PDB file of C-alpha atoms and ligand atoms in Angstrom:
ATOM      1  CA  UNK A  85      89.764 -25.867-115.740  1.00  0.00           C
ATOM      2  CA  UNK A  86      87.140 -27.662-113.716  1.00  0.00           C
ATOM      3  CA  UNK A  87      86.355 -26.188-110.574  1.00  0.00           C
ATOM      4  CA  UNK A  88      88.223 -28.232-107.335  1.00  0.00           C
ATOM      5  CA  UNK A  89      84.981 -28.956-105.791  1.00  0.00           C
ATOM      6  CA  UNK A  90      81.487 -29.439-107.051  1.00  0.00           C
ATOM      7  CA  UNK A  91      80.295 -27.488-104.242  1.00  0.00           C
ATOM      8  CA  UNK A  92      82.017 -24.001-104.612  1.00  0.00           C
ATOM      9  CA  UNK A  93      79.126 -21.987-103.164  1.00  0.00           C
ATOM     10  CA  UNK A  94      77.183 -21.470 -99.950  1.00  0.00           C
ATOM     11  CA  UNK A  95      75.274 -24.090 -98.210  1.00  0.00           C
ATOM     12  CA  UNK A  96      72.524 -23.912 -95.701  1.00  0.00           C
ATOM     13  CA  UNK A  97      70.898 -26.889 -93.924  1.00  0.00           C
ATOM     14  CA  UNK A  98      67.778 -26.931 -91.668  1.00  0.00           C
ATOM     15  CA  UNK A  99      67.411 -29.749 -88.823  1.00  0.00           C
ATOM     16  CA  UNK A 100      71.261 -29.903 -88.837  1.00  0.00           C
ATOM     17  CA  UNK A 101      71.589 -31.253 -85.306  1.00  0.00           C
ATOM     18  CA  UNK A 102      72.861 -34.415 -84.027  1.00  0.00           C
ATOM     19  CA  UNK A 103      73.152 -37.354 -85.899  1.00  0.00           C
ATOM     20  CA  UNK A 104      70.318 -36.976 -88.115  1.00  0.00           C
ATOM     21  CA  UNK A 105      69.899 -36.338 -91.899  1.00  0.00           C
ATOM     22  CA  UNK A 106      70.437 -32.872 -91.900  1.00  0.00           C
ATOM     23  CA  UNK A 107      73.900 -33.064 -89.696  1.00  0.00           C
ATOM     24  CA  UNK A 108      75.225 -36.074 -92.145  1.00  0.00           C
ATOM     25  CA  UNK A 109      74.410 -33.496 -95.061  1.00  0.00           C
ATOM     26  CA  UNK A 110      76.409 -30.856 -93.609  1.00  0.00           C
ATOM     27  CA  UNK A 111      79.354 -32.892 -92.765  1.00  0.00           C
ATOM     28  CA  UNK A 112      79.156 -34.748 -96.317  1.00  0.00           C
ATOM     29  CA  UNK A 113      78.903 -31.118 -97.901  1.00  0.00           C
ATOM     30  CA  UNK A 114      82.189 -30.240 -95.975  1.00  0.00           C
ATOM     31  CA  UNK A 115      83.750 -33.490 -96.724  1.00  0.00           C
ATOM     32  CA  UNK A 116      83.315 -32.595-100.601  1.00  0.00           C
ATOM     33  CA  UNK A 117      84.757 -29.225-100.410  1.00  0.00           C
ATOM     34  CA  UNK A 118      81.912 -26.538 -99.556  1.00  0.00           C
ATOM     35  CA  UNK A 119      83.605 -24.125 -97.809  1.00  0.00           C
ATOM     36  CA  UNK A 120      80.741 -22.123 -96.318  1.00  0.00           C
ATOM     37  CA  UNK A 121      78.142 -23.862 -94.437  1.00  0.00           C
ATOM     38  CA  UNK A 122      75.062 -22.501 -92.453  1.00  0.00           C
ATOM     39  CA  UNK A 123      73.238 -24.904 -90.290  1.00  0.00           C
ATOM     40  CA  UNK A 124      70.192 -24.254 -88.013  1.00  0.00           C
ATOM     41  CA  UNK A 125      68.154 -26.479 -85.775  1.00  0.00           C
ATOM     42  CA  UNK A 126      65.611 -26.217 -82.954  1.00  0.00           C
ATOM     43  CA  UNK A 127      68.360 -27.694 -80.286  1.00  0.00           C
ATOM     44  CA  UNK A 128      71.338 -25.539 -79.826  1.00  0.00           C
ATOM     45  CA  UNK A 129      73.328 -28.255 -78.095  1.00  0.00           C
ATOM     46  CA  UNK A 130      72.931 -30.704 -81.129  1.00  0.00           C
ATOM     47  CA  UNK A 131      73.794 -27.976 -83.472  1.00  0.00           C
ATOM     48  CA  UNK A 132      77.077 -27.564 -81.683  1.00  0.00           C
ATOM     49  CA  UNK A 133      77.815 -31.145 -81.829  1.00  0.00           C
ATOM     50  CA  UNK A 134      77.405 -30.696 -85.891  1.00  0.00           C
ATOM     51  CA  UNK A 135      79.567 -27.752 -85.836  1.00  0.00           C
ATOM     52  CA  UNK A 136      82.389 -29.714 -84.159  1.00  0.00           C
ATOM     53  CA  UNK A 137      81.828 -32.686 -86.403  1.00  0.00           C
ATOM     54  CA  UNK A 138      82.103 -30.220 -89.759  1.00  0.00           C
ATOM     55  CA  UNK A 139      85.380 -28.694 -88.255  1.00  0.00           C
ATOM     56  CA  UNK A 140      86.833 -31.920 -87.300  1.00  0.00           C
ATOM     57  CA  UNK A 141      85.939 -33.442 -91.089  1.00  0.00           C
ATOM     58  CA  UNK A 142      87.384 -30.106 -92.892  1.00  0.00           C
ATOM     59  CA  UNK A 143      89.423 -27.555 -90.400  1.00  0.00           C
ATOM     60  CA  UNK A 144      89.120 -24.853 -92.861  1.00  0.00           C
ATOM     61  CA  UNK A 145      85.261 -24.715 -93.222  1.00  0.00           C
ATOM     62  CA  UNK A 146      83.493 -21.732 -92.186  1.00  0.00           C
ATOM     63  CA  UNK A 147      80.387 -22.208 -90.465  1.00  0.00           C
ATOM     64  CA  UNK A 148      77.451 -20.213 -89.127  1.00  0.00           C
ATOM     65  CA  UNK A 149      75.216 -21.674 -86.830  1.00  0.00           C
ATOM     66  CA  UNK A 150      72.232 -20.462 -85.203  1.00  0.00           C
ATOM     67  CA  UNK A 151      69.349 -22.353 -83.493  1.00  0.00           C
ATOM     68  CA  UNK A 152      65.600 -21.581 -83.586  1.00  0.00           C
ATOM     69  CA  UNK A 153      62.494 -22.924 -84.509  1.00  0.00           C
ATOM     70  CA  UNK A 154      61.920 -23.408 -88.188  1.00  0.00           C
ATOM     71  CA  UNK A 155      58.020 -22.716 -87.792  1.00  0.00           C
ATOM     72  CA  UNK A 156      58.843 -19.235 -86.672  1.00  0.00           C
ATOM     73  CA  UNK A 157      58.517 -16.998 -89.930  1.00  0.00           C
ATOM     74  CA  UNK A 158      60.627 -14.011 -88.336  1.00  0.00           C
ATOM     75  CA  UNK A 159      63.217 -16.608 -87.135  1.00  0.00           C
ATOM     76  CA  UNK A 160      63.792 -17.972 -90.735  1.00  0.00           C
ATOM     77  CA  UNK A 161      63.792 -14.804 -92.361  1.00  0.00           C
ATOM     78  CA  UNK A 162      66.582 -13.179 -90.089  1.00  0.00           C
ATOM     79  CA  UNK A 163      68.534 -16.547 -90.169  1.00  0.00           C
ATOM     80  CA  UNK A 164      68.584 -16.358 -93.825  1.00  0.00           C
ATOM     81  CA  UNK A 165      69.379 -12.725 -93.801  1.00  0.00           C
ATOM     82  CA  UNK A 166      72.461 -13.411 -91.592  1.00  0.00           C
ATOM     83  CA  UNK A 167      73.443 -16.053 -93.786  1.00  0.00           C
ATOM     84  CA  UNK A 168      73.590 -13.847 -96.968  1.00  0.00           C
ATOM     85  CA  UNK A 169      75.152 -10.978 -94.789  1.00  0.00           C
ATOM     86  CA  UNK A 170      77.854 -13.377 -93.805  1.00  0.00           C
ATOM     87  CA  UNK A 171      78.769 -15.300 -96.881  1.00  0.00           C
ATOM     88  CA  UNK A 172      76.977 -13.239 -99.604  1.00  0.00           C
ATOM     89  CA  UNK A 173      74.629 -15.759-101.317  1.00  0.00           C
ATOM     90  CA  UNK A 174      72.957 -19.219-100.797  1.00  0.00           C
ATOM     91  CA  UNK A 175      73.500 -21.810-103.243  1.00  0.00           C
ATOM     92  CA  UNK A 176      72.552 -24.985-101.780  1.00  0.00           C
ATOM     93  CA  UNK A 177      69.285 -25.090 -99.557  1.00  0.00           C
ATOM     94  CA  UNK A 178      68.521 -28.350 -97.664  1.00  0.00           C
ATOM     95  CA  UNK A 179      65.590 -28.544 -95.775  1.00  0.00           C
ATOM     96  CA  UNK A 180      65.837 -31.355 -93.547  1.00  0.00           C
ATOM     97  CA  UNK A 181      63.843 -30.238 -90.261  1.00  0.00           C
ATOM     98  CA  UNK A 182      61.075 -32.463 -89.511  1.00  0.00           C
ATOM     99  CA  UNK A 183      59.097 -34.506 -86.719  1.00  0.00           C
ATOM    100  CA  UNK A 184      57.215 -37.660 -86.827  1.00  0.00           C
ATOM    101  CA  UNK A 185      54.599 -37.061 -84.193  1.00  0.00           C
ATOM    102  CA  UNK A 186      52.449 -39.751 -82.438  1.00  0.00           C
ATOM    103  CA  UNK A 187      50.967 -42.961 -84.019  1.00  0.00           C
ATOM    104  CA  UNK A 188      47.319 -41.900 -84.053  1.00  0.00           C
ATOM    105  CA  UNK A 189      44.280 -42.284 -86.715  1.00  0.00           C
ATOM    106  CA  UNK A 190      42.612 -39.218 -87.618  1.00  0.00           C
ATOM    107  CA  UNK A 191      39.715 -39.642 -85.269  1.00  0.00           C
ATOM    108  CA  UNK A 192      42.018 -39.713 -82.332  1.00  0.00           C
ATOM    109  CA  UNK A 193      44.253 -36.771 -83.258  1.00  0.00           C
ATOM    110  CA  UNK A 194      43.712 -33.451 -81.680  1.00  0.00           C
ATOM    111  CA  UNK A 195      44.390 -30.175 -83.369  1.00  0.00           C
ATOM    112  CA  UNK A 196      47.639 -29.281 -81.659  1.00  0.00           C
ATOM    113  CA  UNK A 197      49.288 -32.840 -82.862  1.00  0.00           C
ATOM    114  CA  UNK A 198      47.927 -32.123 -86.391  1.00  0.00           C
ATOM    115  CA  UNK A 199      49.382 -28.478 -86.366  1.00  0.00           C
ATOM    116  CA  UNK A 200      52.596 -29.515 -85.030  1.00  0.00           C
ATOM    117  CA  UNK A 201      53.507 -31.872 -87.519  1.00  0.00           C
ATOM    118  CA  UNK A 202      52.353 -29.730 -90.353  1.00  0.00           C
ATOM    119  CA  UNK A 203      53.970 -26.713 -88.912  1.00  0.00           C
ATOM    120  CA  UNK A 204      57.310 -28.224 -88.834  1.00  0.00           C
ATOM    121  CA  UNK A 205      57.287 -30.513 -91.789  1.00  0.00           C
ATOM    122  CA  UNK A 206      55.090 -28.553 -94.440  1.00  0.00           C
ATOM    123  CA  UNK A 207      55.073 -24.828 -93.284  1.00  0.00           C
ATOM    124  CA  UNK A 208      58.647 -24.801 -91.841  1.00  0.00           C
ATOM    125  CA  UNK A 209      59.773 -26.346 -95.235  1.00  0.00           C
ATOM    126  CA  UNK A 210      57.830 -23.835 -97.095  1.00  0.00           C
ATOM    127  CA  UNK A 211      59.218 -20.922 -95.011  1.00  0.00           C
ATOM    128  CA  UNK A 212      62.815 -22.103 -95.477  1.00  0.00           C
ATOM    129  CA  UNK A 213      62.496 -22.684 -99.234  1.00  0.00           C
ATOM    130  CA  UNK A 214      60.646 -19.453 -99.502  1.00  0.00           C
ATOM    131  CA  UNK A 215      63.497 -17.499 -97.966  1.00  0.00           C
ATOM    132  CA  UNK A 216      66.271 -19.332 -99.760  1.00  0.00           C
ATOM    133  CA  UNK A 217      64.616 -18.512-103.042  1.00  0.00           C
ATOM    134  CA  UNK A 218      64.524 -14.700-102.190  1.00  0.00           C
ATOM    135  CA  UNK A 219      68.067 -14.711-101.663  1.00  0.00           C
ATOM    136  CA  UNK A 220      69.060 -16.934-104.868  1.00  0.00           C
ATOM    137  CA  UNK A 221      66.704 -14.751-106.915  1.00  0.00           C
ATOM    138  CA  UNK A 222      69.070 -11.717-106.167  1.00  0.00           C
ATOM    139  CA  UNK A 223      72.399 -13.334-106.963  1.00  0.00           C
ATOM    140  CA  UNK A 224      74.238 -14.233-109.988  1.00  0.00           C
ATOM    141  CA  UNK A 225      74.510 -17.670-111.232  1.00  0.00           C
ATOM    142  CA  UNK A 226      77.611 -19.811-110.309  1.00  0.00           C
ATOM    143  CA  UNK A 227      79.571 -20.915-113.574  1.00  0.00           C
ATOM    144  CA  UNK A 228      78.778 -24.253-114.639  1.00  0.00           C
ATOM    145  CA  UNK A 229      80.996 -26.937-113.558  1.00  0.00           C
ATOM    146  CA  UNK A 230      82.310 -27.822-117.047  1.00  0.00           C
ATOM    147  CA  UNK A 231      81.450 -25.891-120.336  1.00  0.00           C
ATOM    148  CA  UNK A 232      79.092 -28.221-121.225  1.00  0.00           C
ATOM    149  CA  UNK A 233      77.054 -27.599-117.888  1.00  0.00           C
ATOM    150  CA  UNK A 234      74.815 -24.179-117.930  1.00  0.00           C
ATOM    151  CA  UNK A 235      75.438 -21.974-114.873  1.00  0.00           C
ATOM    152  CA  UNK A 236      73.159 -22.639-111.733  1.00  0.00           C
ATOM    153  CA  UNK A 237      71.784 -19.857-109.516  1.00  0.00           C
ATOM    154  CA  UNK A 238      70.763 -22.329-106.681  1.00  0.00           C
ATOM    155  CA  UNK A 239      69.599 -25.654-105.901  1.00  0.00           C
ATOM    156  CA  UNK A 240      66.969 -26.383-103.130  1.00  0.00           C
ATOM    157  CA  UNK A 241      66.432 -30.162-101.689  1.00  0.00           C
ATOM    158  CA  UNK A 242      63.482 -30.596 -99.581  1.00  0.00           C
ATOM    159  CA  UNK A 243      63.730 -33.746 -97.339  1.00  0.00           C
ATOM    160  CA  UNK A 244      59.928 -35.314 -97.710  1.00  0.00           C
ATOM    161  CA  UNK A 245      59.406 -39.034 -97.313  1.00  0.00           C
ATOM    162  CA  UNK A 246      58.585 -42.362 -98.499  1.00  0.00           C
ATOM    163  CA  UNK A 247      55.480 -41.569 -96.674  1.00  0.00           C
ATOM    164  CA  UNK A 248      54.540 -38.739 -99.054  1.00  0.00           C
ATOM    165  CA  UNK A 249      54.326 -41.383-101.801  1.00  0.00           C
ATOM    166  CA  UNK A 250      52.642 -43.878 -99.932  1.00  0.00           C
ATOM    167  CA  UNK A 251      50.592 -44.383 -96.977  1.00  0.00           C
ATOM    168  CA  UNK A 252      51.114 -45.874 -93.475  1.00  0.00           C
ATOM    169  CA  UNK A 253      48.830 -46.819 -90.845  1.00  0.00           C
ATOM    170  CA  UNK A 254      48.071 -44.086 -88.375  1.00  0.00           C
ATOM    171  CA  UNK A 255      50.015 -41.485 -89.503  1.00  0.00           C
ATOM    172  CA  UNK A 256      47.693 -39.149 -91.718  1.00  0.00           C
ATOM    173  CA  UNK A 257      49.181 -35.957 -90.443  1.00  0.00           C
ATOM    174  CA  UNK A 258      52.930 -36.956 -91.275  1.00  0.00           C
ATOM    175  CA  UNK A 259      52.084 -38.647 -94.602  1.00  0.00           C
ATOM    176  CA  UNK A 260      50.118 -35.536 -95.685  1.00  0.00           C
ATOM    177  CA  UNK A 261      52.808 -33.043 -94.612  1.00  0.00           C
ATOM    178  CA  UNK A 262      55.419 -35.210 -96.603  1.00  0.00           C
ATOM    179  CA  UNK A 263      53.100 -35.292 -99.830  1.00  0.00           C
ATOM    180  CA  UNK A 264      52.723 -31.723 -99.427  1.00  0.00           C
ATOM    181  CA  UNK A 265      56.308 -31.079 -99.480  1.00  0.00           C
ATOM    182  CA  UNK A 266      56.517 -33.414-102.760  1.00  0.00           C
ATOM    183  CA  UNK A 267      53.632 -31.032-104.372  1.00  0.00           C
ATOM    184  CA  UNK A 268      55.295 -27.801-103.363  1.00  0.00           C
ATOM    185  CA  UNK A 269      58.702 -28.870-104.802  1.00  0.00           C
ATOM    186  CA  UNK A 270      57.025 -29.828-108.248  1.00  0.00           C
ATOM    187  CA  UNK A 271      55.308 -26.721-108.138  1.00  0.00           C
ATOM    188  CA  UNK A 272      58.414 -24.600-107.133  1.00  0.00           C
ATOM    189  CA  UNK A 273      60.516 -26.518-109.682  1.00  0.00           C
ATOM    190  CA  UNK A 274      58.169 -25.220-112.590  1.00  0.00           C
ATOM    191  CA  UNK A 275      58.087 -21.627-111.154  1.00  0.00           C
ATOM    192  CA  UNK A 276      61.920 -21.144-110.861  1.00  0.00           C
ATOM    193  CA  UNK A 277      63.323 -23.005-113.680  1.00  0.00           C
ATOM    194  CA  UNK A 278      63.376 -19.775-115.797  1.00  0.00           C
ATOM    195  CA  UNK A 279      65.572 -18.498-113.056  1.00  0.00           C
ATOM    196  CA  UNK A 280      68.326 -21.385-113.137  1.00  0.00           C
ATOM    197  CA  UNK A 281      66.977 -22.690-109.828  1.00  0.00           C
ATOM    198  CA  UNK A 282      66.702 -26.468-109.445  1.00  0.00           C
ATOM    199  CA  UNK A 283      64.043 -27.692-106.788  1.00  0.00           C
ATOM    200  CA  UNK A 284      64.075 -31.290-105.978  1.00  0.00           C
ATOM    201  CA  UNK A 285      63.254 -33.505-102.875  1.00  0.00           C
ATOM    202  CA  UNK A 286      64.521 -36.593-101.423  1.00  0.00           C
ATOM    203  CA  UNK A 287      62.063 -39.388 -99.986  1.00  0.00           C
ATOM    204  CA  UNK A 288      63.551 -41.492 -97.399  1.00  0.00           C
ATOM    205  CA  UNK A 289      62.655 -44.869 -96.175  1.00  0.00           C
ATOM    206  CA  UNK A 290      63.235 -45.700 -92.691  1.00  0.00           C
ATOM    207  CA  UNK A 291      66.719 -44.343 -91.772  1.00  0.00           C
ATOM    208  CA  UNK A 292      68.619 -44.877 -88.445  1.00  0.00           C
ATOM    209  CA  UNK A 293      68.376 -41.611 -86.991  1.00  0.00           C
ATOM    210  CA  UNK A 294      67.016 -40.107 -83.483  1.00  0.00           C
ATOM    211  CA  UNK A 295      63.711 -39.865 -85.263  1.00  0.00           C
ATOM    212  CA  UNK A 296      63.530 -43.821 -85.605  1.00  0.00           C
ATOM    213  CA  UNK A 297      65.584 -45.141 -82.952  1.00  0.00           C
ATOM    214  CA  UNK A 298      65.139 -42.292 -80.261  1.00  0.00           C
ATOM    215  CA  UNK A 299      63.055 -44.747 -78.086  1.00  0.00           C
ATOM    216  CA  UNK A 300      62.242 -48.402 -78.070  1.00  0.00           C
ATOM    217  CA  UNK A 301      58.767 -47.794 -78.679  1.00  0.00           C
ATOM    218  CA  UNK A 302      59.381 -45.805 -81.953  1.00  0.00           C
ATOM    219  CA  UNK A 303      61.971 -48.431 -83.214  1.00  0.00           C
ATOM    220  CA  UNK A 304      59.135 -51.411 -82.592  1.00  0.00           C
ATOM    221  CA  UNK A 305      56.583 -49.087 -84.250  1.00  0.00           C
ATOM    222  CA  UNK A 306      58.631 -48.671 -87.300  1.00  0.00           C
ATOM    223  CA  UNK A 307      59.866 -52.449 -87.500  1.00  0.00           C
ATOM    224  CA  UNK A 308      56.962 -53.397 -89.751  1.00  0.00           C
ATOM    225  CA  UNK A 309      58.032 -50.720 -92.372  1.00  0.00           C
ATOM    226  CA  UNK A 310      61.647 -52.151 -92.332  1.00  0.00           C
ATOM    227  CA  UNK A 311      60.232 -55.681 -93.159  1.00  0.00           C
ATOM    228  CA  UNK A 312      58.362 -54.343 -96.085  1.00  0.00           C
ATOM    229  CA  UNK A 313      61.308 -52.704 -97.841  1.00  0.00           C
ATOM    230  CA  UNK A 314      63.098 -55.267 -99.964  1.00  0.00           C
ATOM    231  CA  UNK A 315      66.374 -54.513 -98.584  1.00  0.00           C
ATOM    232  CA  UNK A 316      65.052 -55.363 -95.195  1.00  0.00           C
ATOM    233  CA  UNK A 317      67.267 -52.954 -93.348  1.00  0.00           C
ATOM    234  CA  UNK A 318      67.147 -49.407 -92.107  1.00  0.00           C
ATOM    235  CA  UNK A 319      68.868 -47.045 -94.440  1.00  0.00           C
ATOM    236  CA  UNK A 320      71.992 -44.715 -93.168  1.00  0.00           C
ATOM    237  CA  UNK A 321      71.601 -40.962 -93.010  1.00  0.00           C
ATOM    238  CA  UNK A 322      75.151 -40.889 -95.055  1.00  0.00           C
ATOM    239  CA  UNK A 323      73.185 -42.660 -97.661  1.00  0.00           C
ATOM    240  CA  UNK A 324      70.604 -40.017 -97.776  1.00  0.00           C
ATOM    241  CA  UNK A 325      73.006 -37.499 -97.676  1.00  0.00           C
ATOM    242  CA  UNK A 326      74.824 -38.760-100.931  1.00  0.00           C
ATOM    243  CA  UNK A 327      71.430 -38.111-102.917  1.00  0.00           C
ATOM    244  CA  UNK A 328      71.055 -34.955-101.232  1.00  0.00           C
ATOM    245  CA  UNK A 329      74.695 -34.071-102.633  1.00  0.00           C
ATOM    246  CA  UNK A 330      73.778 -35.395-106.038  1.00  0.00           C
ATOM    247  CA  UNK A 331      70.585 -33.233-106.393  1.00  0.00           C
ATOM    248  CA  UNK A 332      72.411 -30.118-104.959  1.00  0.00           C
ATOM    249  CA  UNK A 333      75.366 -30.603-107.380  1.00  0.00           C
ATOM    250  CA  UNK A 334      75.946 -29.533-111.001  1.00  0.00           C
ATOM    251  CA  UNK A 335      75.677 -33.605-111.660  1.00  0.00           C
ATOM    252  CA  UNK A 336      71.919 -33.103-111.672  1.00  0.00           C
ATOM    253  CA  UNK A 337      71.967 -29.961-113.672  1.00  0.00           C
ATOM    254  CA  UNK A 338      68.890 -31.597-115.702  1.00  0.00           C
ATOM    255  CA  UNK A 339      67.032 -33.193-112.672  1.00  0.00           C
ATOM    256  CA  UNK A 340      64.227 -30.654-111.647  1.00  0.00           C
ATOM    257  CA  UNK A 341      60.988 -31.113-109.532  1.00  0.00           C
ATOM    258  CA  UNK A 342      62.179 -34.962-108.730  1.00  0.00           C
ATOM    259  CA  UNK A 343      60.895 -36.640-105.849  1.00  0.00           C
ATOM    260  CA  UNK A 344      63.996 -39.140-105.462  1.00  0.00           C
ATOM    261  CA  UNK A 345      63.379 -42.289-103.216  1.00  0.00           C
ATOM    262  CA  UNK A 346      66.093 -43.647-100.956  1.00  0.00           C
ATOM    263  CA  UNK A 347      64.229 -46.236 -99.448  1.00  0.00           C
ATOM    264  CA  UNK A 348      65.584 -49.623 -99.814  1.00  0.00           C
ATOM    265  CA  UNK A 349      62.851 -50.759-102.185  1.00  0.00           C
ATOM    266  CA  UNK A 350      60.146 -49.847 -99.887  1.00  0.00           C
ATOM    267  CA  UNK A 351      57.722 -47.922-102.316  1.00  0.00           C
ATOM    268  CA  UNK A 352      58.309 -50.385-105.286  1.00  0.00           C
ATOM    269  CA  UNK A 353      56.937 -53.611-103.020  1.00  0.00           C
TER     270      UNK A 353
HETATM  271  N1  NAD B 137      64.636 -41.097 -90.079  1.00  0.00           N
HETATM  272  C1  NAD B 137      63.749 -41.571 -90.963  1.00  0.00           C
HETATM  273  O1  NAD B 137      63.307 -42.570 -91.030  1.00  0.00           O
HETATM  274  C2  NAD B 137      63.202 -40.406 -91.992  1.00  0.00           C
HETATM  275  C3  NAD B 137      62.335 -41.249 -93.148  1.00  0.00           C
HETATM  276  C4  NAD B 137      62.029 -40.199 -94.185  1.00  0.00           C
HETATM  277  C5  NAD B 137      61.720 -38.870 -93.540  1.00  0.00           C
HETATM  278  N2  NAD B 137      62.737 -38.435 -92.763  1.00  0.00           N
HETATM  279  C6  NAD B 137      62.800 -36.871 -92.657  1.00  0.00           C
HETATM  280  O2  NAD B 137      64.065 -36.534 -92.758  1.00  0.00           O
HETATM  281  C7  NAD B 137      64.201 -35.229 -92.076  1.00  0.00           C
HETATM  282  C8  NAD B 137      65.339 -35.309 -90.813  1.00  0.00           C
HETATM  283  O3  NAD B 137      64.711 -36.548 -89.951  1.00  0.00           O
HETATM  284  P1  NAD B 137      65.905 -37.051 -89.248  1.00  0.00           P
HETATM  285  O4  NAD B 137      65.603 -38.786 -89.333  1.00  0.00           O
HETATM  286  O5  NAD B 137      67.362 -37.088 -89.456  1.00  0.00           O
HETATM  287  O6  NAD B 137      65.250 -36.857 -87.746  1.00  0.00           O
HETATM  288  P2  NAD B 137      66.191 -36.340 -86.391  1.00  0.00           P
HETATM  289  O7  NAD B 137      65.073 -36.209 -85.256  1.00  0.00           O
HETATM  290  O8  NAD B 137      67.455 -36.747 -86.052  1.00  0.00           O
HETATM  291  O9  NAD B 137      66.477 -34.593 -87.157  1.00  0.00           O
HETATM  292  C9  NAD B 137      65.424 -33.464 -87.350  1.00  0.00           C
HETATM  293  C10 NAD B 137      65.916 -32.571 -86.786  1.00  0.00           C
HETATM  294  O10 NAD B 137      65.025 -31.430 -87.121  1.00  0.00           O
HETATM  295  C11 NAD B 137      64.886 -30.599 -85.726  1.00  0.00           C
HETATM  296  N3  NAD B 137      63.753 -29.839 -85.971  1.00  0.00           N
HETATM  297  C12 NAD B 137      62.650 -30.512 -85.198  1.00  0.00           C
HETATM  298  N4  NAD B 137      61.467 -29.529 -85.177  1.00  0.00           N
HETATM  299  C13 NAD B 137      62.323 -28.485 -85.168  1.00  0.00           C
HETATM  300  C14 NAD B 137      61.770 -26.917 -85.415  1.00  0.00           C
HETATM  301  N5  NAD B 137      60.658 -26.688 -85.086  1.00  0.00           N
HETATM  302  N6  NAD B 137      62.531 -26.110 -85.696  1.00  0.00           N
HETATM  303  C15 NAD B 137      64.044 -26.367 -86.294  1.00  0.00           C
HETATM  304  N7  NAD B 137      64.553 -27.405 -86.159  1.00  0.00           N
HETATM  305  C16 NAD B 137      63.557 -28.814 -85.637  1.00  0.00           C
HETATM  306  C17 NAD B 137      65.180 -31.649 -84.626  1.00  0.00           C
HETATM  307  O11 NAD B 137      65.765 -30.986 -83.566  1.00  0.00           O
HETATM  308  C18 NAD B 137      66.263 -32.546 -85.395  1.00  0.00           C
HETATM  309  O12 NAD B 137      67.556 -32.097 -84.794  1.00  0.00           O
HETATM  310  C19 NAD B 137      62.735 -35.066 -91.302  1.00  0.00           C
HETATM  311  O13 NAD B 137      62.106 -33.957 -92.135  1.00  0.00           O
HETATM  312  C20 NAD B 137      62.014 -36.334 -91.571  1.00  0.00           C
HETATM  313  O14 NAD B 137      60.703 -36.077 -91.457  1.00  0.00           O
HETATM  314  C21 NAD B 137      63.215 -39.297 -91.731  1.00  0.00           C
END
């Protein structure tokens, strides 16, 4: 008999505070029947909002939340260890924490700005996926969703960006950090295929979140990027969450190392 949900395992979502992509992924996982969800974010206040949204969506869901800095290797290891102590395993790792940084050409950018963007977007993503992989490697695979689907030991979805695929003016560090996430996703996908772990990434276009609408300045800054995309609108975090859930689920059982664009056509234009 097929399981009642596509997500019988344990989920971890980073950058899950507030109204962004991570928060929507966590809520969507709950809505689709994932009953054990761990979330983290730099901002404890935003994280609490997500806890409340998950509980309002599905009252029975067990949520573990802890705020912390994803660039801090000790925090990431300790958080993931606590998740395993609490829930016994990690099946879906969704690494969403990220920052945009200022609009600057390389000659104008100081080392602190360059490091900040790379430390969160690339190093933080690597630290998270490394800890998730370490946990996944120690666990038995979950049975396949149907007799025709193989068992899955774990699935990781890293959030890259359309700017990991194409360039944009005045965003060298951000673009490079997201290209790095795509490269890391591919390399990890090769390494962990033999362990029945799938690693993919999603490359969102301009999505309506605090990152893109937090100030008038940033909304104006991104307006040309919205106009470039054939669909001529900002995407919704729910639309990105749908792609993430597909890649986590056994419906994507043969999808490996993929960079899935969810960008209203930006990168084809
Ligand atoms: N919104 C977009 O248009 C867009 C487009 C492409 C890619 N992305 C990527 O999607 C991801 C989510 O972005 P979003 O749009 O939901 O933005 P967001 O700002 O709403 O969410 C990002 C979250 O990451 C958290 N975060 C930042 N630095 C952190 C750190 N050091 N440690 C832990 N948490 C930290 C923030 O507190 C925030 O809650 C990011 O990786 C972003 O680069 C977003």
